[in-house]
Amino acid sequence: MRTPQVVVVMGVAGTGKTTIGPLLAARLGVPYAEGDDFHPKANIDKMTAGIPLDDSDRWPWLDAIGHWAHGRAGLGGVVSSSALKRAYRDRLRAVAPGVVFVHLTGDRKLIEDRMAHRQGHFMPTALLDSQFATLEPLGPDEAGVAVDVAGGPEEITERAVLALDGLSTASASQ
């Protein structure tokens, strides 16, 4: 499989970005960066208080992720980011044009259940509705794949690898 420059693992909270991202990076043989680590403290405090971020909160965060991705150009990497809106993905692509997205998707009830059982995360389940309301799935003109989050982490990772391989094969034949 041809490794994309950088893969952004995206999706609403609770889809498993932090679980699948490192597994995918290991399978691709590239470094992983946790998108939440790019948030300034003010963003984390806001989300911890149950207040959704607005775009002015997100722009510096997305720019920081984009700069990391740009620095990995030609080397490869995997980074997690909700990247819920097309405008957010456009912002990432403006800084790091070669990024490819893996959109983790799934049944809302499954995602809510997973969120309710995870430990030590600042994002409360109460913000899930705002995440789904904001979500704009990948457009047909965006480099990326959608991967269902049903099943275990290894199974989801395998689906992501296969989908990326299919994307790489399709790109190479055009």
mmCIF file with all atom_site columns, C-alpha atoms in Angstrom:
data_model
loop_
_atom_site.group_PDB
_atom_site.id
_atom_site.type_symbol
_atom_site.label_atom_id
_atom_site.label_alt_id
_atom_site.label_comp_id
_atom_site.label_asym_id
_atom_site.label_entity_id
_atom_site.label_seq_id
_atom_site.pdbx_PDB_ins_code
_atom_site.Cartn_x
_atom_site.Cartn_y
_atom_site.Cartn_z
_atom_site.occupancy
_atom_site.B_iso_or_equiv
_atom_site.pdbx_formal_charge
_atom_site.auth_seq_id
_atom_site.auth_comp_id
_atom_site.auth_asym_id
_atom_site.auth_atom_id
_atom_site.pdbx_PDB_model_num
ATOM 1   C CA . MET A 1 1   ? 0.000   0.000  0.000   1.00 0.00 ? 1   MET A CA 1
ATOM 2   C CA . ARG A 1 2   ? 1.205   3.488  -0.862  1.00 0.00 ? 2   ARG A CA 1
ATOM 3   C CA . THR A 1 3   ? 1.119   5.504  2.363   1.00 0.00 ? 3   THR A CA 1
ATOM 4   C CA . PRO A 1 4   ? -0.665  8.858  2.000   1.00 0.00 ? 4   PRO A CA 1
ATOM 5   C CA . GLN A 1 5   ? 1.352   11.862 3.102   1.00 0.00 ? 5   GLN A CA 1
ATOM 6   C CA . VAL A 1 6   ? -0.794  12.379 6.170   1.00 0.00 ? 6   VAL A CA 1
ATOM 7   C CA . VAL A 1 7   ? -4.057  10.740 7.231   1.00 0.00 ? 7   VAL A CA 1
ATOM 8   C CA . VAL A 1 8   ? -6.499  12.760 9.340   1.00 0.00 ? 8   VAL A CA 1
ATOM 9   C CA . VAL A 1 9   ? -8.770  10.453 11.346  1.00 0.00 ? 9   VAL A CA 1
ATOM 10  C CA . MET A 1 10  ? -11.982 12.455 11.711  1.00 0.00 ? 10  MET A CA 1
ATOM 11  C CA . GLY A 1 11  ? -15.477 12.113 13.126  1.00 0.00 ? 11  GLY A CA 1
ATOM 12  C CA . VAL A 1 12  ? -17.703 13.141 15.976  1.00 0.00 ? 12  VAL A CA 1
ATOM 13  C CA . ALA A 1 13  ? -16.623 12.621 19.569  1.00 0.00 ? 13  ALA A CA 1
ATOM 14  C CA . GLY A 1 14  ? -16.773 8.994  20.633  1.00 0.00 ? 14  GLY A CA 1
ATOM 15  C CA . THR A 1 15  ? -16.121 7.407  17.236  1.00 0.00 ? 15  THR A CA 1
ATOM 16  C CA . GLY A 1 16  ? -12.710 6.173  18.353  1.00 0.00 ? 16  GLY A CA 1
ATOM 17  C CA . LYS A 1 17  ? -10.293 8.635  16.765  1.00 0.00 ? 17  LYS A CA 1
ATOM 18  C CA . THR A 1 18  ? -7.895  8.319  19.712  1.00 0.00 ? 18  THR A CA 1
ATOM 19  C CA . THR A 1 19  ? -8.082  4.512  19.594  1.00 0.00 ? 19  THR A CA 1
ATOM 20  C CA . ILE A 1 20  ? -8.002  3.971  15.836  1.00 0.00 ? 20  ILE A CA 1
ATOM 21  C CA . GLY A 1 21  ? -5.476  6.716  15.057  1.00 0.00 ? 21  GLY A CA 1
ATOM 22  C CA . PRO A 1 22  ? -2.494  5.063  16.795  1.00 0.00 ? 22  PRO A CA 1
ATOM 23  C CA . LEU A 1 23  ? -3.473  1.622  15.479  1.00 0.00 ? 23  LEU A CA 1
ATOM 24  C CA . LEU A 1 24  ? -3.682  2.987  11.944  1.00 0.00 ? 24  LEU A CA 1
ATOM 25  C CA . ALA A 1 25  ? -0.354  4.800  12.322  1.00 0.00 ? 25  ALA A CA 1
ATOM 26  C CA . ALA A 1 26  ? 1.274   1.558  13.505  1.00 0.00 ? 26  ALA A CA 1
ATOM 27  C CA . ARG A 1 27  ? -0.146  -0.345 10.529  1.00 0.00 ? 27  ARG A CA 1
ATOM 28  C CA . LEU A 1 28  ? 1.132   2.348  8.147   1.00 0.00 ? 28  LEU A CA 1
ATOM 29  C CA . GLY A 1 29  ? 4.487   2.619  9.904   1.00 0.00 ? 29  GLY A CA 1
ATOM 30  C CA . VAL A 1 30  ? 4.187   6.359  10.548  1.00 0.00 ? 30  VAL A CA 1
ATOM 31  C CA . PRO A 1 31  ? 3.954   8.571  13.666  1.00 0.00 ? 31  PRO A CA 1
ATOM 32  C CA . TYR A 1 32  ? 0.661   9.443  15.336  1.00 0.00 ? 32  TYR A CA 1
ATOM 33  C CA . ALA A 1 33  ? -0.335  12.823 16.771  1.00 0.00 ? 33  ALA A CA 1
ATOM 34  C CA . GLU A 1 34  ? -3.339  13.216 19.083  1.00 0.00 ? 34  GLU A CA 1
ATOM 35  C CA . GLY A 1 35  ? -5.444  16.123 17.829  1.00 0.00 ? 35  GLY A CA 1
ATOM 36  C CA . ASP A 1 36  ? -6.685  16.962 21.319  1.00 0.00 ? 36  ASP A CA 1
ATOM 37  C CA . ASP A 1 37  ? -3.095  17.792 22.287  1.00 0.00 ? 37  ASP A CA 1
ATOM 38  C CA . PHE A 1 38  ? -3.192  20.742 19.868  1.00 0.00 ? 38  PHE A CA 1
ATOM 39  C CA . HIS A 1 39  ? -6.100  22.409 21.733  1.00 0.00 ? 39  HIS A CA 1
ATOM 40  C CA . PRO A 1 40  ? -5.203  25.412 23.858  1.00 0.00 ? 40  PRO A CA 1
ATOM 41  C CA . LYS A 1 41  ? -6.221  25.124 27.519  1.00 0.00 ? 41  LYS A CA 1
ATOM 42  C CA . ALA A 1 42  ? -9.097  27.579 26.978  1.00 0.00 ? 42  ALA A CA 1
ATOM 43  C CA . ASN A 1 43  ? -10.712 25.175 24.478  1.00 0.00 ? 43  ASN A CA 1
ATOM 44  C CA . ILE A 1 44  ? -10.398 22.216 26.832  1.00 0.00 ? 44  ILE A CA 1
ATOM 45  C CA . ASP A 1 45  ? -11.825 24.251 29.716  1.00 0.00 ? 45  ASP A CA 1
ATOM 46  C CA . LYS A 1 46  ? -14.766 25.302 27.554  1.00 0.00 ? 46  LYS A CA 1
ATOM 47  C CA . MET A 1 47  ? -15.562 21.740 26.424  1.00 0.00 ? 47  MET A CA 1
ATOM 48  C CA . THR A 1 48  ? -15.108 20.386 29.955  1.00 0.00 ? 48  THR A CA 1
ATOM 49  C CA . ALA A 1 49  ? -17.759 22.889 31.067  1.00 0.00 ? 49  ALA A CA 1
ATOM 50  C CA . GLY A 1 50  ? -20.108 21.493 28.393  1.00 0.00 ? 50  GLY A CA 1
ATOM 51  C CA . ILE A 1 51  ? -19.815 24.538 26.125  1.00 0.00 ? 51  ILE A CA 1
ATOM 52  C CA . PRO A 1 52  ? -19.383 23.737 22.422  1.00 0.00 ? 52  PRO A CA 1
ATOM 53  C CA . LEU A 1 53  ? -16.475 25.386 20.661  1.00 0.00 ? 53  LEU A CA 1
ATOM 54  C CA . ASP A 1 54  ? -17.223 27.984 18.024  1.00 0.00 ? 54  ASP A CA 1
ATOM 55  C CA . ASP A 1 55  ? -15.230 28.566 14.849  1.00 0.00 ? 55  ASP A CA 1
ATOM 56  C CA . SER A 1 56  ? -13.053 31.250 16.435  1.00 0.00 ? 56  SER A CA 1
ATOM 57  C CA . ASP A 1 57  ? -11.983 28.611 18.991  1.00 0.00 ? 57  ASP A CA 1
ATOM 58  C CA . ARG A 1 58  ? -11.308 26.040 16.301  1.00 0.00 ? 58  ARG A CA 1
ATOM 59  C CA . TRP A 1 59  ? -9.241  28.050 13.769  1.00 0.00 ? 59  TRP A CA 1
ATOM 60  C CA . PRO A 1 60  ? -5.988  28.159 15.802  1.00 0.00 ? 60  PRO A CA 1
ATOM 61  C CA . TRP A 1 61  ? -6.425  24.487 16.716  1.00 0.00 ? 61  TRP A CA 1
ATOM 62  C CA . LEU A 1 62  ? -6.917  23.475 13.080  1.00 0.00 ? 62  LEU A CA 1
ATOM 63  C CA . ASP A 1 63  ? -3.946  25.610 12.029  1.00 0.00 ? 63  ASP A CA 1
ATOM 64  C CA . ALA A 1 64  ? -1.736  23.847 14.594  1.00 0.00 ? 64  ALA A CA 1
ATOM 65  C CA . ILE A 1 65  ? -2.841  20.429 13.294  1.00 0.00 ? 65  ILE A CA 1
ATOM 66  C CA . GLY A 1 66  ? -2.319  21.603 9.718   1.00 0.00 ? 66  GLY A CA 1
ATOM 67  C CA . HIS A 1 67  ? 1.215   22.770 10.509  1.00 0.00 ? 67  HIS A CA 1
ATOM 68  C CA . TRP A 1 68  ? 2.014   19.384 12.045  1.00 0.00 ? 68  TRP A CA 1
ATOM 69  C CA . ALA A 1 69  ? 0.630   17.663 8.930   1.00 0.00 ? 69  ALA A CA 1
ATOM 70  C CA . HIS A 1 70  ? 2.581   19.998 6.653   1.00 0.00 ? 70  HIS A CA 1
ATOM 71  C CA . GLY A 1 71  ? 5.766   19.120 8.539   1.00 0.00 ? 71  GLY A CA 1
ATOM 72  C CA . ARG A 1 72  ? 5.059   15.435 7.860   1.00 0.00 ? 72  ARG A CA 1
ATOM 73  C CA . ALA A 1 73  ? 4.628   15.971 4.080   1.00 0.00 ? 73  ALA A CA 1
ATOM 74  C CA . GLY A 1 74  ? 6.545   13.289 2.242   1.00 0.00 ? 74  GLY A CA 1
ATOM 75  C CA . LEU A 1 75  ? 7.148   11.417 5.503   1.00 0.00 ? 75  LEU A CA 1
ATOM 76  C CA . GLY A 1 76  ? 3.616   10.359 6.385   1.00 0.00 ? 76  GLY A CA 1
ATOM 77  C CA . GLY A 1 77  ? 1.714   10.527 9.625   1.00 0.00 ? 77  GLY A CA 1
ATOM 78  C CA . VAL A 1 78  ? -1.673  10.060 11.234  1.00 0.00 ? 78  VAL A CA 1
ATOM 79  C CA . VAL A 1 79  ? -3.400  12.760 13.270  1.00 0.00 ? 79  VAL A CA 1
ATOM 80  C CA . SER A 1 80  ? -6.838  12.858 14.839  1.00 0.00 ? 80  SER A CA 1
ATOM 81  C CA . SER A 1 81  ? -9.169  15.821 14.405  1.00 0.00 ? 81  SER A CA 1
ATOM 82  C CA . SER A 1 82  ? -12.934 15.999 14.476  1.00 0.00 ? 82  SER A CA 1
ATOM 83  C CA . ALA A 1 83  ? -12.768 18.012 11.197  1.00 0.00 ? 83  ALA A CA 1
ATOM 84  C CA . LEU A 1 84  ? -16.563 18.052 11.242  1.00 0.00 ? 84  LEU A CA 1
ATOM 85  C CA . LYS A 1 85  ? -17.181 20.811 8.674   1.00 0.00 ? 85  LYS A CA 1
ATOM 86  C CA . ARG A 1 86  ? -15.968 21.076 5.101   1.00 0.00 ? 86  ARG A CA 1
ATOM 87  C CA . ALA A 1 87  ? -14.556 24.501 6.021   1.00 0.00 ? 87  ALA A CA 1
ATOM 88  C CA . TYR A 1 88  ? -12.425 22.862 8.733   1.00 0.00 ? 88  TYR A CA 1
ATOM 89  C CA . ARG A 1 89  ? -11.091 20.277 6.281   1.00 0.00 ? 89  ARG A CA 1
ATOM 90  C CA . ASP A 1 90  ? -10.465 23.043 3.747   1.00 0.00 ? 90  ASP A CA 1
ATOM 91  C CA . ARG A 1 91  ? -8.470  24.890 6.410   1.00 0.00 ? 91  ARG A CA 1
ATOM 92  C CA . LEU A 1 92  ? -6.374  21.771 7.053   1.00 0.00 ? 92  LEU A CA 1
ATOM 93  C CA . ARG A 1 93  ? -5.836  21.255 3.303   1.00 0.00 ? 93  ARG A CA 1
ATOM 94  C CA . ALA A 1 94  ? -4.818  24.909 2.884   1.00 0.00 ? 94  ALA A CA 1
ATOM 95  C CA . VAL A 1 95  ? -1.878  24.318 5.235   1.00 0.00 ? 95  VAL A CA 1
ATOM 96  C CA . ALA A 1 96  ? -1.231  20.662 4.292   1.00 0.00 ? 96  ALA A CA 1
ATOM 97  C CA . PRO A 1 97  ? -2.577  20.041 0.762   1.00 0.00 ? 97  PRO A CA 1
ATOM 98  C CA . GLY A 1 98  ? -1.818  16.316 0.662   1.00 0.00 ? 98  GLY A CA 1
ATOM 99  C CA . VAL A 1 99  ? -3.915  15.192 3.636   1.00 0.00 ? 99  VAL A CA 1
ATOM 100 C CA . VAL A 1 100 ? -6.333  12.299 3.257   1.00 0.00 ? 100 VAL A CA 1
ATOM 101 C CA . PHE A 1 101 ? -9.285  11.808 5.602   1.00 0.00 ? 101 PHE A CA 1
ATOM 102 C CA . VAL A 1 102 ? -10.590 8.669  7.298   1.00 0.00 ? 102 VAL A CA 1
ATOM 103 C CA . HIS A 1 103 ? -14.081 9.586  8.477   1.00 0.00 ? 103 HIS A CA 1
ATOM 104 C CA . LEU A 1 104 ? -15.107 7.298  11.334  1.00 0.00 ? 104 LEU A CA 1
ATOM 105 C CA . THR A 1 105 ? -18.877 6.939  11.140  1.00 0.00 ? 105 THR A CA 1
ATOM 106 C CA . GLY A 1 106 ? -21.437 4.979  13.067  1.00 0.00 ? 106 GLY A CA 1
ATOM 107 C CA . ASP A 1 107 ? -24.764 4.636  14.742  1.00 0.00 ? 107 ASP A CA 1
ATOM 108 C CA . ARG A 1 108 ? -25.438 7.495  17.155  1.00 0.00 ? 108 ARG A CA 1
ATOM 109 C CA . LYS A 1 109 ? -26.595 5.123  19.904  1.00 0.00 ? 109 LYS A CA 1
ATOM 110 C CA . LEU A 1 110 ? -23.362 3.084  19.671  1.00 0.00 ? 110 LEU A CA 1
ATOM 111 C CA . ILE A 1 111 ? -21.231 6.244  19.767  1.00 0.00 ? 111 ILE A CA 1
ATOM 112 C CA . GLU A 1 112 ? -23.145 7.661  22.752  1.00 0.00 ? 112 GLU A CA 1
ATOM 113 C CA . ASP A 1 113 ? -22.740 4.364  24.608  1.00 0.00 ? 113 ASP A CA 1
ATOM 114 C CA . ARG A 1 114 ? -18.987 4.364  23.971  1.00 0.00 ? 114 ARG A CA 1
ATOM 115 C CA . MET A 1 115 ? -18.716 7.974  25.155  1.00 0.00 ? 115 MET A CA 1
ATOM 116 C CA . ALA A 1 116 ? -20.626 7.173  28.335  1.00 0.00 ? 116 ALA A CA 1
ATOM 117 C CA . HIS A 1 117 ? -18.171 4.381  29.205  1.00 0.00 ? 117 HIS A CA 1
ATOM 118 C CA . ARG A 1 118 ? -14.854 6.061  28.478  1.00 0.00 ? 118 ARG A CA 1
ATOM 119 C CA . GLN A 1 119 ? -12.762 7.318  31.340  1.00 0.00 ? 119 GLN A CA 1
ATOM 120 C CA . GLY A 1 120 ? -10.852 10.564 31.769  1.00 0.00 ? 120 GLY A CA 1
ATOM 121 C CA . HIS A 1 121 ? -11.959 12.428 28.648  1.00 0.00 ? 121 HIS A CA 1
ATOM 122 C CA . PHE A 1 122 ? -12.961 16.077 28.805  1.00 0.00 ? 122 PHE A CA 1
ATOM 123 C CA . MET A 1 123 ? -15.751 15.865 26.186  1.00 0.00 ? 123 MET A CA 1
ATOM 124 C CA . PRO A 1 124 ? -19.112 15.205 27.882  1.00 0.00 ? 124 PRO A CA 1
ATOM 125 C CA . THR A 1 125 ? -21.807 13.107 26.207  1.00 0.00 ? 125 THR A CA 1
ATOM 126 C CA . ALA A 1 126 ? -24.062 16.189 26.346  1.00 0.00 ? 126 ALA A CA 1
ATOM 127 C CA . LEU A 1 127 ? -22.074 17.728 23.466  1.00 0.00 ? 127 LEU A CA 1
ATOM 128 C CA . LEU A 1 128 ? -22.708 14.807 21.099  1.00 0.00 ? 128 LEU A CA 1
ATOM 129 C CA . ASP A 1 129 ? -25.856 16.414 19.673  1.00 0.00 ? 129 ASP A CA 1
ATOM 130 C CA . SER A 1 130 ? -23.903 19.561 18.757  1.00 0.00 ? 130 SER A CA 1
ATOM 131 C CA . GLN A 1 131 ? -21.242 17.377 17.101  1.00 0.00 ? 131 GLN A CA 1
ATOM 132 C CA . PHE A 1 132 ? -23.807 15.591 14.921  1.00 0.00 ? 132 PHE A CA 1
ATOM 133 C CA . ALA A 1 133 ? -25.510 18.909 14.108  1.00 0.00 ? 133 ALA A CA 1
ATOM 134 C CA . THR A 1 134 ? -22.181 20.321 12.925  1.00 0.00 ? 134 THR A CA 1
ATOM 135 C CA . LEU A 1 135 ? -21.044 17.240 10.975  1.00 0.00 ? 135 LEU A CA 1
ATOM 136 C CA . GLU A 1 136 ? -20.721 17.598 7.202   1.00 0.00 ? 136 GLU A CA 1
ATOM 137 C CA . PRO A 1 137 ? -19.659 14.217 5.771   1.00 0.00 ? 137 PRO A CA 1
ATOM 138 C CA . LEU A 1 138 ? -16.855 14.078 3.235   1.00 0.00 ? 138 LEU A CA 1
ATOM 139 C CA . GLY A 1 139 ? -17.846 15.354 -0.177  1.00 0.00 ? 139 GLY A CA 1
ATOM 140 C CA . PRO A 1 140 ? -17.218 13.258 -3.294  1.00 0.00 ? 140 PRO A CA 1
ATOM 141 C CA . ASP A 1 141 ? -14.434 15.664 -4.283  1.00 0.00 ? 141 ASP A CA 1
ATOM 142 C CA . GLU A 1 142 ? -12.577 15.264 -0.960  1.00 0.00 ? 142 GLU A CA 1
ATOM 143 C CA . ALA A 1 143 ? -9.707  12.780 -0.688  1.00 0.00 ? 143 ALA A CA 1
ATOM 144 C CA . GLY A 1 144 ? -10.886 10.366 1.934   1.00 0.00 ? 144 GLY A CA 1
ATOM 145 C CA . VAL A 1 145 ? -12.912 7.357  2.962   1.00 0.00 ? 145 VAL A CA 1
ATOM 146 C CA . ALA A 1 146 ? -15.729 6.634  5.414   1.00 0.00 ? 146 ALA A CA 1
ATOM 147 C CA . VAL A 1 147 ? -15.217 3.724  7.804   1.00 0.00 ? 147 VAL A CA 1
ATOM 148 C CA . ASP A 1 148 ? -17.947 2.313  10.048  1.00 0.00 ? 148 ASP A CA 1
ATOM 149 C CA . VAL A 1 149 ? -17.018 2.027  13.738  1.00 0.00 ? 149 VAL A CA 1
ATOM 150 C CA . ALA A 1 150 ? -19.051 -1.095 14.489  1.00 0.00 ? 150 ALA A CA 1
ATOM 151 C CA . GLY A 1 151 ? -16.836 -3.860 15.838  1.00 0.00 ? 151 GLY A CA 1
ATOM 152 C CA . GLY A 1 152 ? -13.552 -3.888 17.668  1.00 0.00 ? 152 GLY A CA 1
ATOM 153 C CA . PRO A 1 153 ? -10.578 -1.565 17.167  1.00 0.00 ? 153 PRO A CA 1
ATOM 154 C CA . GLU A 1 154 ? -8.536  -4.059 15.109  1.00 0.00 ? 154 GLU A CA 1
ATOM 155 C CA . GLU A 1 155 ? -11.498 -4.710 12.793  1.00 0.00 ? 155 GLU A CA 1
ATOM 156 C CA . ILE A 1 156 ? -12.121 -0.972 12.314  1.00 0.00 ? 156 ILE A CA 1
ATOM 157 C CA . THR A 1 157 ? -8.420  -0.376 11.677  1.00 0.00 ? 157 THR A CA 1
ATOM 158 C CA . GLU A 1 158 ? -8.356  -3.148 9.087   1.00 0.00 ? 158 GLU A CA 1
ATOM 159 C CA . ARG A 1 159 ? -11.349 -1.600 7.295   1.00 0.00 ? 159 ARG A CA 1
ATOM 160 C CA . ALA A 1 160 ? -9.530  1.757  7.310   1.00 0.00 ? 160 ALA A CA 1
ATOM 161 C CA . VAL A 1 161 ? -6.341  0.251  5.864   1.00 0.00 ? 161 VAL A CA 1
ATOM 162 C CA . LEU A 1 162 ? -8.305  -1.525 3.118   1.00 0.00 ? 162 LEU A CA 1
ATOM 163 C CA . ALA A 1 163 ? -10.291 1.622  2.320   1.00 0.00 ? 163 ALA A CA 1
ATOM 164 C CA . LEU A 1 164 ? -7.116  3.716  2.117   1.00 0.00 ? 164 LEU A CA 1
ATOM 165 C CA . ASP A 1 165 ? -5.523  1.085  -0.088  1.00 0.00 ? 165 ASP A CA 1
ATOM 166 C CA . GLY A 1 166 ? -8.559  1.266  -2.376  1.00 0.00 ? 166 GLY A CA 1
ATOM 167 C CA . LEU A 1 167 ? -8.305  5.048  -2.417  1.00 0.00 ? 167 LEU A CA 1
ATOM 168 C CA . SER A 1 168 ? -4.589  4.877  -3.293  1.00 0.00 ? 168 SER A CA 1
ATOM 169 C CA . THR A 1 169 ? -5.251  2.350  -6.042  1.00 0.00 ? 169 THR A CA 1
ATOM 170 C CA . ALA A 1 170 ? -8.045  4.489  -7.500  1.00 0.00 ? 170 ALA A CA 1
ATOM 171 C CA . SER A 1 171 ? -5.840  7.610  -7.405  1.00 0.00 ? 171 SER A CA 1
ATOM 172 C CA . ALA A 1 172 ? -2.954  5.812  -9.080  1.00 0.00 ? 172 ALA A CA 1
ATOM 173 C CA . SER A 1 173 ? -5.162  4.615  -11.953 1.00 0.00 ? 173 SER A CA 1
ATOM 174 C CA . GLN A 1 174 ? -6.471  8.107  -12.785 1.00 0.00 ? 174 GLN A CA 1
#
